[in-house]
XYZ file of C-alpha atoms in Angstrom:
146
model
C -1.889 15.298 -10.273
C -3.606 14.084 -13.603
C -5.811 10.880 -13.583
C -8.145 9.025 -16.056
C -10.469 7.812 -14.918
C -12.971 4.930 -16.287
C -14.385 4.305 -12.558
C -15.182 7.483 -10.841
C -13.568 6.230 -6.869
C -17.308 6.862 -5.189
C -17.975 4.809 -2.267
C -18.982 1.895 -3.141
C -15.372 1.449 -5.467
C -13.798 2.421 -2.509
C -16.097 -0.884 -0.215
C -14.957 -2.705 -3.644
C -11.246 -2.262 -3.620
C -10.814 -2.708 0.149
C -13.197 -6.131 0.049
C -11.093 -7.304 -2.943
C -7.452 -6.709 -1.298
C -8.758 -7.751 2.275
C -9.968 -10.579 1.194
C -7.129 -11.640 -0.944
C -4.609 -14.635 0.740
C -1.887 -12.817 1.081
C -3.610 -10.147 2.553
C -4.925 -12.700 4.916
C -1.885 -14.294 5.932
C 0.110 -11.064 7.008
C -3.304 -9.902 8.641
C -2.638 -6.910 6.206
C -6.293 -4.240 6.160
C -6.828 -1.833 4.197
C -8.335 1.045 6.259
C -9.164 4.229 4.008
C -8.695 5.211 0.424
C -9.055 8.570 -1.143
C -7.650 9.941 -4.258
C -3.704 9.936 -3.752
C -3.645 8.230 -0.368
C -4.077 5.049 1.194
C -3.940 3.834 5.127
C -3.505 -0.200 5.986
C -2.821 -2.147 9.117
C -1.747 -4.717 10.208
C -1.541 -6.474 13.793
C 0.870 -7.500 15.715
C 1.230 -11.106 15.785
C 4.594 -13.498 16.788
C 3.905 -14.807 13.369
C 5.901 -12.174 11.716
C 8.829 -12.056 14.052
C 12.403 -13.112 12.893
C 14.117 -15.233 15.302
C 15.991 -12.595 17.582
C 11.652 -11.179 18.331
C 11.197 -8.436 15.931
C 9.350 -8.043 13.375
C 10.744 -9.354 10.010
C 11.445 -6.687 7.108
C 9.786 -8.150 4.466
C 6.464 -6.737 6.459
C 7.141 -3.562 6.559
C 7.937 -3.525 3.084
C 4.783 -5.878 2.286
C 2.921 -2.826 4.019
C 5.159 0.092 2.124
C 4.513 -1.849 -1.091
C 0.582 -2.553 -0.422
C 0.161 1.759 0.275
C 1.746 3.060 -2.416
C -0.012 0.625 -4.407
C -3.469 1.000 -3.444
C -2.719 5.372 -3.519
C -2.479 4.988 -6.932
C -5.146 2.804 -6.973
C -7.625 5.326 -6.750
C -5.376 7.934 -9.841
C -5.942 5.363 -12.655
C -8.106 2.292 -13.795
C -9.510 0.288 -11.738
C -8.620 -2.195 -14.678
C -4.464 -1.274 -15.355
C -2.480 -3.875 -13.819
C 0.152 -2.334 -11.577
C 4.059 -4.033 -11.083
C 6.085 -2.576 -8.493
C 9.738 -2.138 -10.715
C 11.832 -0.876 -7.923
C 10.795 -0.581 -3.513
C 13.578 1.138 -0.864
C 12.896 0.843 2.486
C 15.345 2.841 5.396
C 13.797 0.456 8.409
C 14.636 3.815 11.450
C 13.789 1.697 14.206
C 12.554 -2.351 15.615
C 8.976 -3.250 15.705
C 8.508 -5.455 18.794
C 4.599 -4.896 19.718
C 2.307 -2.951 18.360
C -0.024 -1.955 15.364
C 2.021 -1.239 12.193
C 0.602 1.322 10.333
C 1.045 2.714 6.729
C 0.628 5.682 5.158
C 0.905 5.504 0.963
C 0.818 8.835 -1.535
C 1.548 9.399 -5.127
C 4.268 11.637 -5.510
C 4.855 11.264 -8.771
C 2.055 10.074 -11.978
C 3.724 10.012 -15.546
C 1.270 7.719 -18.520
C 3.387 4.917 -17.930
C 5.540 5.395 -14.652
C 4.541 6.445 -10.606
C 6.619 7.245 -7.514
C 5.292 6.922 -4.647
C 6.352 7.252 -1.147
C 5.427 5.139 2.050
C 5.742 6.195 5.840
C 5.543 2.835 8.273
C 4.479 3.769 11.812
C 4.616 1.840 15.059
C 2.909 3.017 18.376
C 2.984 6.117 17.179
C 6.998 6.500 15.752
C 7.937 6.679 12.145
C 9.240 2.934 11.972
C 10.144 2.811 8.228
C 9.834 4.802 4.998
C 9.833 4.088 1.860
C 10.075 4.904 -2.347
C 8.452 3.217 -4.937
C 8.024 3.142 -8.616
C 5.553 1.438 -10.241
C 4.473 0.666 -14.033
C 1.188 1.580 -15.646
C -0.027 -1.181 -18.092
C -3.178 0.556 -19.670
C -6.324 -2.261 -19.809
C -6.706 -3.558 -23.040
C -9.804 -1.044 -23.489
C -7.771 1.960 -23.518
């Protein structure tokens, strides 16, 4: 997969990305944490908490969608310049099983990257079972300096 980066994906860059995202208000609200970033790969987690439940006693589907969307975006971060703006233009999630307890984990990867459009997928896991599968399309808006 061809990529042009102005910033190398070094250990320091990965640390910077993790710290920036993990301190963002939305990530903190969900308890979402970036665990790992490699080229074309990300792994995130959300510890289960009762605030994530909908009225039927299972995690709200928006939690699964959020972690899946974030996993794909972060995998894409590893392939573009950090100043580029990434915007989700479509997200499809298949919900395969309810989540009633335990950690929620997502792994994201990019399956196609063009100059302006990228498509990625995410697997969402809970206690060792696949609970969600997502396909996401992103627009990559180049930073002004490119």
